[in-house]
Amino acid sequence: MAFSADVKQELCRFGVSRKCCAQAEAYGVLLFCGVFHSRQARIVTECGALKERLPALFRKAFKVTFDQIPEEGEGKGAFLIGDPAKLKAIFEAFDLEWDASVSLHINLAMLEEEHCRTAFLRGAFLAGGSVTDPMKGYHLELATSHYHVGRELPALLREAGFEPKETDRKGNRVVYFKQSEHIEDFLTFLGAPVSAMAVMSAKIERDLRGSVNRQVNCDSANLDKTVAAAREQLAAIERLTASGQLDALPDKLKEAARLRVENPELNLSQLAALCDPAVSKSAFNHRMRKLMELAEGEKDR
């Protein structure tokens, strides 16, 4: 998850100047943090940059403080709000019903401006998002325990020009991207262009490595074919020599046989270049085929 941490670190460098964007980002955090209802808000994170960001974000958005924050130096820690007055202020800011039995939805009226939608998605990723190290694969996801929120998120993403996939996993609704280009675009949209470039660079490196490996495999296969063909040709020449037939052949065929015996490691193009005068690969191949045919006839006797 090191790459996810790097992405979140980059996103947390964003300053929050507008109250509307602070509320939108906090809204994304709360809907994707795991626990958010009329009795408690609980945000668990191990991202140091997010730990520093959350108190200032909630003060800007709602003028509230957390009832509990992680101890300094703690790895994974929880931010808690259980004070009914604070929770009510948050619910009222989002025009949410103060009723624990009501399922939460995304209030799109809070996200009419593009900068607010971006802030909301940034908060959603900070709280419930992850992205695979691009050197290992391509997968970015946002997970929420609120079913309707998970069903409504894809529509919000499509409005922003993205085409996500959806699934359910262990009681969570998961929205995800599997293509590197989509991940690059989404990270750039959130405000993490450096991380987006890292995905792009990793893809180029992986593609280059794949191309080199394919070339090496192809060269190895071609070498195996050359060795096998040379072995058959040498066996044919040996039969012709043993029968005395080789000495009676035309000079061009005798030259081809001599070059093959003297240079068993060379391919046909290289042998053709050694002829005096040099001939084409096709012409040399024709000579070798003739030797093979004569040797086959000798073997059948």
Short mmCIF file of C-alpha atoms in Angstrom, two decimals:
data_model
loop_
_atom_site.label_atom_id
_atom_site.label_comp_id
_atom_site.label_asym_id
_atom_site.label_seq_id
_atom_site.Cartn_x
_atom_site.Cartn_y
_atom_site.Cartn_z
CA MET A 1 0.00 0.00 0.00
CA ALA A 2 3.05 2.27 -0.19
CA PHE A 3 1.88 3.80 -3.46
CA SER A 4 -1.56 4.56 -1.98
CA ALA A 5 0.16 6.35 0.88
CA ASP A 6 2.19 8.41 -1.61
CA VAL A 7 -0.99 9.39 -3.48
CA LYS A 8 -2.75 10.44 -0.27
CA GLN A 9 0.32 12.35 0.83
CA GLU A 10 0.20 14.29 -2.45
CA LEU A 11 -3.54 14.96 -2.16
CA CYS A 12 -3.15 16.29 1.38
CA ARG A 13 -0.89 19.06 0.13
CA PHE A 14 -3.98 20.79 -1.22
CA GLY A 15 -4.98 23.83 0.75
CA VAL A 16 -8.70 24.26 1.44
CA SER A 17 -9.65 27.90 0.97
CA ARG A 18 -13.40 27.61 0.28
CA LYS A 19 -15.77 26.49 3.01
CA CYS A 20 -17.94 24.73 0.40
CA CYS A 21 -14.96 22.63 -0.74
CA ALA A 22 -13.99 21.86 2.85
CA GLN A 23 -17.53 20.60 3.47
CA ALA A 24 -17.52 18.61 0.22
CA GLU A 25 -14.19 16.95 1.04
CA ALA A 26 -15.31 16.20 4.60
CA TYR A 27 -18.54 14.79 3.14
CA GLY A 28 -16.51 12.39 1.00
CA VAL A 29 -14.40 11.40 4.00
CA LEU A 30 -17.46 10.69 6.17
CA LEU A 31 -19.37 8.67 3.55
CA PHE A 32 -16.33 6.48 2.84
CA CYS A 33 -14.71 6.27 6.28
CA GLY A 34 -16.62 3.18 7.44
CA VAL A 35 -18.67 4.52 10.39
CA PHE A 36 -20.91 7.53 9.98
CA HIS A 37 -24.41 7.79 11.42
CA SER A 38 -26.38 9.95 13.86
CA ARG A 39 -24.61 8.45 16.88
CA GLN A 40 -21.00 8.45 15.78
CA ALA A 41 -18.48 9.39 13.12
CA ARG A 42 -15.30 7.30 13.15
CA ILE A 43 -12.45 7.83 10.70
CA VAL A 44 -9.58 5.35 10.82
CA THR A 45 -6.34 6.06 8.98
CA GLU A 46 -2.61 5.42 9.13
CA CYS A 47 -1.76 8.20 6.69
CA GLY A 48 0.23 10.82 8.61
CA ALA A 49 -0.67 13.61 6.18
CA LEU A 50 -4.38 12.85 6.54
CA LYS A 51 -4.07 12.82 10.32
CA GLU A 52 -2.70 16.35 10.13
CA ARG A 53 -5.36 17.44 7.63
CA LEU A 54 -8.55 16.18 9.27
CA PRO A 55 -8.71 18.52 12.33
CA ALA A 56 -8.21 21.63 10.18
CA LEU A 57 -10.65 20.32 7.56
CA PHE A 58 -13.45 19.75 10.06
CA ARG A 59 -12.89 23.10 11.74
CA LYS A 60 -13.14 24.81 8.35
CA ALA A 61 -16.17 22.80 7.27
CA PHE A 62 -18.27 22.63 10.45
CA LYS A 63 -16.45 24.56 13.20
CA VAL A 64 -16.23 21.35 15.21
CA THR A 65 -13.36 19.47 16.83
CA PHE A 66 -12.93 15.72 17.19
CA ASP A 67 -13.80 14.13 20.53
CA GLN A 68 -10.87 11.75 20.12
CA ILE A 69 -7.78 11.85 17.94
CA PRO A 70 -4.91 9.36 17.54
CA GLU A 71 -1.93 9.73 19.82
CA GLU A 72 1.17 11.22 18.25
CA GLY A 73 3.35 8.56 16.66
CA GLU A 74 0.51 6.02 16.61
CA GLY A 75 0.32 3.94 13.42
CA LYS A 76 -3.27 3.33 12.47
CA GLY A 77 -5.48 5.58 14.57
CA ALA A 78 -9.11 6.69 14.86
CA PHE A 79 -10.72 10.12 14.85
CA LEU A 80 -14.05 10.04 16.70
CA ILE A 81 -17.01 12.36 17.05
CA GLY A 82 -19.75 11.19 19.39
CA ASP A 83 -21.08 14.48 20.73
CA PRO A 84 -24.72 14.73 19.54
CA ALA A 85 -24.47 18.50 19.06
CA LYS A 86 -21.45 18.14 16.77
CA LEU A 87 -23.01 15.30 14.81
CA LYS A 88 -26.22 17.28 14.41
CA ALA A 89 -24.26 20.23 13.05
CA ILE A 90 -22.62 17.95 10.48
CA PHE A 91 -25.93 16.36 9.46
CA GLU A 92 -27.55 19.74 9.09
CA ALA A 93 -24.67 20.99 6.94
CA PHE A 94 -25.44 18.19 4.46
CA ASP A 95 -29.20 18.42 4.85
CA LEU A 96 -29.28 14.80 6.08
CA GLU A 97 -32.13 13.31 8.10
CA TRP A 98 -31.33 13.02 11.80
CA ASP A 99 -32.46 9.41 12.01
CA ALA A 100 -30.21 6.37 12.37
CA SER A 101 -32.72 4.17 10.53
CA VAL A 102 -32.47 6.20 7.32
CA SER A 103 -29.92 5.03 4.72
CA LEU A 104 -27.43 7.64 3.67
CA HIS A 105 -27.34 9.00 0.11
CA ILE A 106 -25.08 11.45 -1.72
CA ASN A 107 -26.75 14.83 -1.56
CA LEU A 108 -25.91 16.07 -5.06
CA ALA A 109 -27.15 19.56 -4.20
CA MET A 110 -23.96 19.91 -2.14
CA LEU A 111 -21.85 19.10 -5.21
CA GLU A 112 -23.23 21.34 -7.94
CA GLU A 113 -19.90 23.10 -8.55
CA GLU A 114 -17.10 21.17 -10.24
CA HIS A 115 -14.55 22.16 -7.59
CA CYS A 116 -16.86 20.76 -4.90
CA ARG A 117 -17.30 17.47 -6.80
CA THR A 118 -13.53 17.20 -7.07
CA ALA A 119 -13.15 17.90 -3.35
CA PHE A 120 -15.81 15.29 -2.53
CA LEU A 121 -14.07 12.60 -4.59
CA ARG A 122 -10.73 13.57 -3.08
CA GLY A 123 -12.18 13.07 0.40
CA ALA A 124 -13.73 9.76 -0.66
CA PHE A 125 -10.37 8.50 -1.86
CA LEU A 126 -8.53 9.74 1.22
CA ALA A 127 -10.91 7.82 3.50
CA GLY A 128 -11.96 4.79 1.46
CA GLY A 129 -9.64 4.61 -1.51
CA SER A 130 -6.61 2.58 -2.47
CA VAL A 131 -4.48 2.12 -5.57
CA THR A 132 -2.10 -0.70 -6.45
CA ASP A 133 1.58 -0.06 -7.04
CA PRO A 134 1.63 0.39 -10.84
CA MET A 135 4.77 -1.75 -11.12
CA LYS A 136 2.64 -4.67 -9.90
CA GLY A 137 -0.69 -3.98 -11.61
CA TYR A 138 -3.46 -1.47 -12.27
CA HIS A 139 -6.31 -1.21 -9.79
CA LEU A 140 -7.82 1.83 -8.07
CA GLU A 141 -10.92 1.56 -5.92
CA LEU A 142 -13.25 3.46 -3.61
CA ALA A 143 -15.12 1.39 -1.02
CA THR A 144 -18.04 2.40 1.18
CA SER A 145 -20.24 0.55 3.63
CA HIS A 146 -23.22 2.72 2.61
CA TYR A 147 -25.01 0.81 -0.14
CA HIS A 148 -26.85 3.71 -1.75
CA VAL A 149 -23.74 5.88 -1.68
CA GLY A 150 -21.88 3.13 -3.55
CA ARG A 151 -24.67 2.90 -6.11
CA GLU A 152 -24.80 6.67 -6.65
CA LEU A 153 -21.05 7.25 -6.90
CA PRO A 154 -20.68 5.81 -10.46
CA ALA A 155 -23.24 8.32 -11.77
CA LEU A 156 -21.26 11.14 -10.19
CA LEU A 157 -18.06 9.80 -11.76
CA ARG A 158 -19.70 9.50 -15.17
CA GLU A 159 -20.76 13.13 -14.98
CA ALA A 160 -17.07 13.92 -14.50
CA GLY A 161 -16.17 11.89 -17.61
CA PHE A 162 -15.13 8.56 -16.06
CA GLU A 163 -16.40 5.02 -16.70
CA PRO A 164 -15.94 3.02 -13.47
CA LYS A 165 -16.80 -0.59 -12.74
CA GLU A 166 -18.78 -1.75 -9.69
CA THR A 167 -18.91 -4.75 -7.39
CA ASP A 168 -19.83 -5.83 -3.84
CA ARG A 169 -17.18 -7.14 -1.45
CA LYS A 170 -17.61 -8.17 2.20
CA GLY A 171 -20.56 -5.90 2.81
CA ASN A 172 -18.99 -2.94 1.03
CA ARG A 173 -19.90 -1.36 -2.27
CA VAL A 174 -16.75 -1.00 -4.38
CA VAL A 175 -16.29 1.27 -7.38
CA TYR A 176 -13.05 0.72 -9.26
CA PHE A 177 -10.85 1.28 -12.33
CA LYS A 178 -8.64 -1.38 -13.91
CA GLN A 179 -7.05 0.44 -16.85
CA SER A 180 -3.91 2.48 -16.37
CA GLU A 181 -5.18 5.37 -18.50
CA HIS A 182 -8.34 5.69 -16.39
CA ILE A 183 -6.30 5.63 -13.19
CA GLU A 184 -3.95 8.31 -14.54
CA ASP A 185 -6.90 10.53 -15.49
CA PHE A 186 -8.65 10.04 -12.15
CA LEU A 187 -5.53 10.82 -10.09
CA THR A 188 -4.94 13.93 -12.16
CA PHE A 189 -8.57 14.96 -11.63
CA LEU A 190 -8.23 14.53 -7.86
CA GLY A 191 -5.10 16.68 -7.82
CA ALA A 192 -2.29 14.11 -7.81
CA PRO A 193 -0.48 14.68 -11.14
CA VAL A 194 2.85 13.41 -9.78
CA SER A 195 1.25 10.07 -8.88
CA ALA A 196 -0.49 10.00 -12.26
CA MET A 197 2.91 10.43 -13.95
CA ALA A 198 4.26 7.58 -11.81
CA VAL A 199 1.52 5.31 -13.19
CA MET A 200 2.33 6.42 -16.74
CA SER A 201 6.08 5.87 -16.25
CA ALA A 202 5.50 2.44 -14.71
CA LYS A 203 3.33 1.46 -17.67
CA ILE A 204 6.02 2.53 -20.15
CA GLU A 205 8.64 0.59 -18.19
CA ARG A 206 6.45 -2.52 -17.96
CA ASP A 207 5.63 -2.35 -21.68
CA LEU A 208 9.33 -1.93 -22.51
CA ARG A 209 10.29 -4.88 -20.34
CA GLY A 210 7.57 -6.97 -21.96
CA SER A 211 8.80 -5.99 -25.42
CA VAL A 212 12.39 -6.90 -24.53
CA ASN A 213 11.29 -10.23 -23.06
CA ARG A 214 9.26 -11.03 -26.17
CA GLN A 215 12.25 -10.16 -28.36
CA VAL A 216 14.56 -12.32 -26.24
CA ASN A 217 12.10 -15.21 -26.40
CA CYS A 218 11.76 -14.75 -30.15
CA ASP A 219 15.54 -14.67 -30.61
CA SER A 220 15.88 -17.76 -28.45
CA ALA A 221 13.25 -19.59 -30.50
CA ASN A 222 14.95 -18.57 -33.74
CA LEU A 223 18.31 -19.77 -32.38
CA ASP A 224 16.78 -23.12 -31.45
CA LYS A 225 15.42 -23.46 -35.00
CA THR A 226 18.82 -22.56 -36.48
CA VAL A 227 20.59 -25.14 -34.30
CA ALA A 228 18.05 -27.86 -35.15
CA ALA A 229 18.26 -27.11 -38.89
CA ALA A 230 22.07 -27.07 -38.80
CA ARG A 231 22.09 -30.43 -37.04
CA GLU A 232 19.91 -31.98 -39.76
CA GLN A 233 22.03 -30.43 -42.51
CA LEU A 234 25.26 -31.70 -40.99
CA ALA A 235 23.80 -35.21 -40.71
CA ALA A 236 22.78 -35.08 -44.37
CA ILE A 237 26.25 -33.91 -45.45
CA GLU A 238 27.83 -36.69 -43.38
CA ARG A 239 25.72 -39.30 -45.21
CA LEU A 240 26.69 -37.86 -48.60
CA THR A 241 30.37 -37.85 -47.61
CA ALA A 242 30.25 -41.41 -46.32
CA SER A 243 28.67 -42.65 -49.57
CA GLY A 244 31.21 -40.77 -51.70
CA GLN A 245 28.41 -38.89 -53.43
CA LEU A 246 29.50 -35.45 -52.15
CA ASP A 247 32.68 -35.41 -54.28
CA ALA A 248 30.60 -35.94 -57.43
CA LEU A 249 28.29 -32.96 -56.78
CA PRO A 250 28.51 -29.56 -58.55
CA ASP A 251 30.95 -27.05 -57.07
CA LYS A 252 28.13 -24.85 -55.73
CA LEU A 253 26.71 -27.70 -53.65
CA LYS A 254 30.15 -28.77 -52.45
CA GLU A 255 30.85 -25.18 -51.39
CA ALA A 256 27.54 -25.05 -49.49
CA ALA A 257 28.37 -28.33 -47.74
CA ARG A 258 31.89 -27.13 -46.81
CA LEU A 259 30.64 -23.83 -45.41
CA ARG A 260 28.01 -25.59 -43.30
CA VAL A 261 30.54 -28.07 -41.87
CA GLU A 262 33.06 -25.30 -41.12
CA ASN A 263 30.44 -22.94 -39.58
CA PRO A 264 27.80 -25.03 -37.79
CA GLU A 265 26.73 -22.05 -35.60
CA LEU A 266 25.85 -19.67 -38.47
CA ASN A 267 22.40 -19.13 -39.96
CA LEU A 268 21.62 -19.29 -43.68
CA SER A 269 22.00 -15.53 -44.25
CA GLN A 270 25.49 -15.58 -42.74
CA LEU A 271 26.51 -18.65 -44.74
CA ALA A 272 25.19 -17.09 -47.94
CA ALA A 273 27.44 -14.08 -47.36
CA LEU A 274 30.51 -16.38 -47.14
CA CYS A 275 29.96 -17.85 -50.61
CA ASP A 276 32.31 -16.79 -53.40
CA PRO A 277 30.65 -14.83 -54.84
CA ALA A 278 28.09 -14.08 -52.12
CA VAL A 279 24.57 -15.28 -52.83
CA SER A 280 21.14 -14.55 -51.40
CA LYS A 281 19.72 -16.39 -48.43
CA SER A 282 17.11 -17.91 -50.74
CA ALA A 283 19.77 -19.25 -53.11
CA PHE A 284 21.82 -20.78 -50.29
CA ASN A 285 18.68 -22.30 -48.78
CA HIS A 286 17.91 -23.87 -52.17
CA ARG A 287 21.39 -25.46 -52.18
CA MET A 288 20.95 -26.85 -48.69
CA ARG A 289 17.54 -28.27 -49.58
CA LYS A 290 19.12 -29.99 -52.59
CA LEU A 291 21.76 -31.55 -50.34
CA MET A 292 19.04 -32.69 -47.93
CA GLU A 293 17.05 -34.30 -50.79
CA LEU A 294 20.11 -36.13 -52.09
CA ALA A 295 20.91 -37.37 -48.59
CA GLU A 296 17.32 -38.60 -48.16
CA GLY A 297 17.69 -40.58 -51.39
CA GLU A 298 20.94 -42.02 -50.10
CA LYS A 299 19.28 -43.02 -46.82
CA ASP A 300 16.52 -44.89 -48.67
CA ARG A 301 19.00 -47.09 -50.57
#
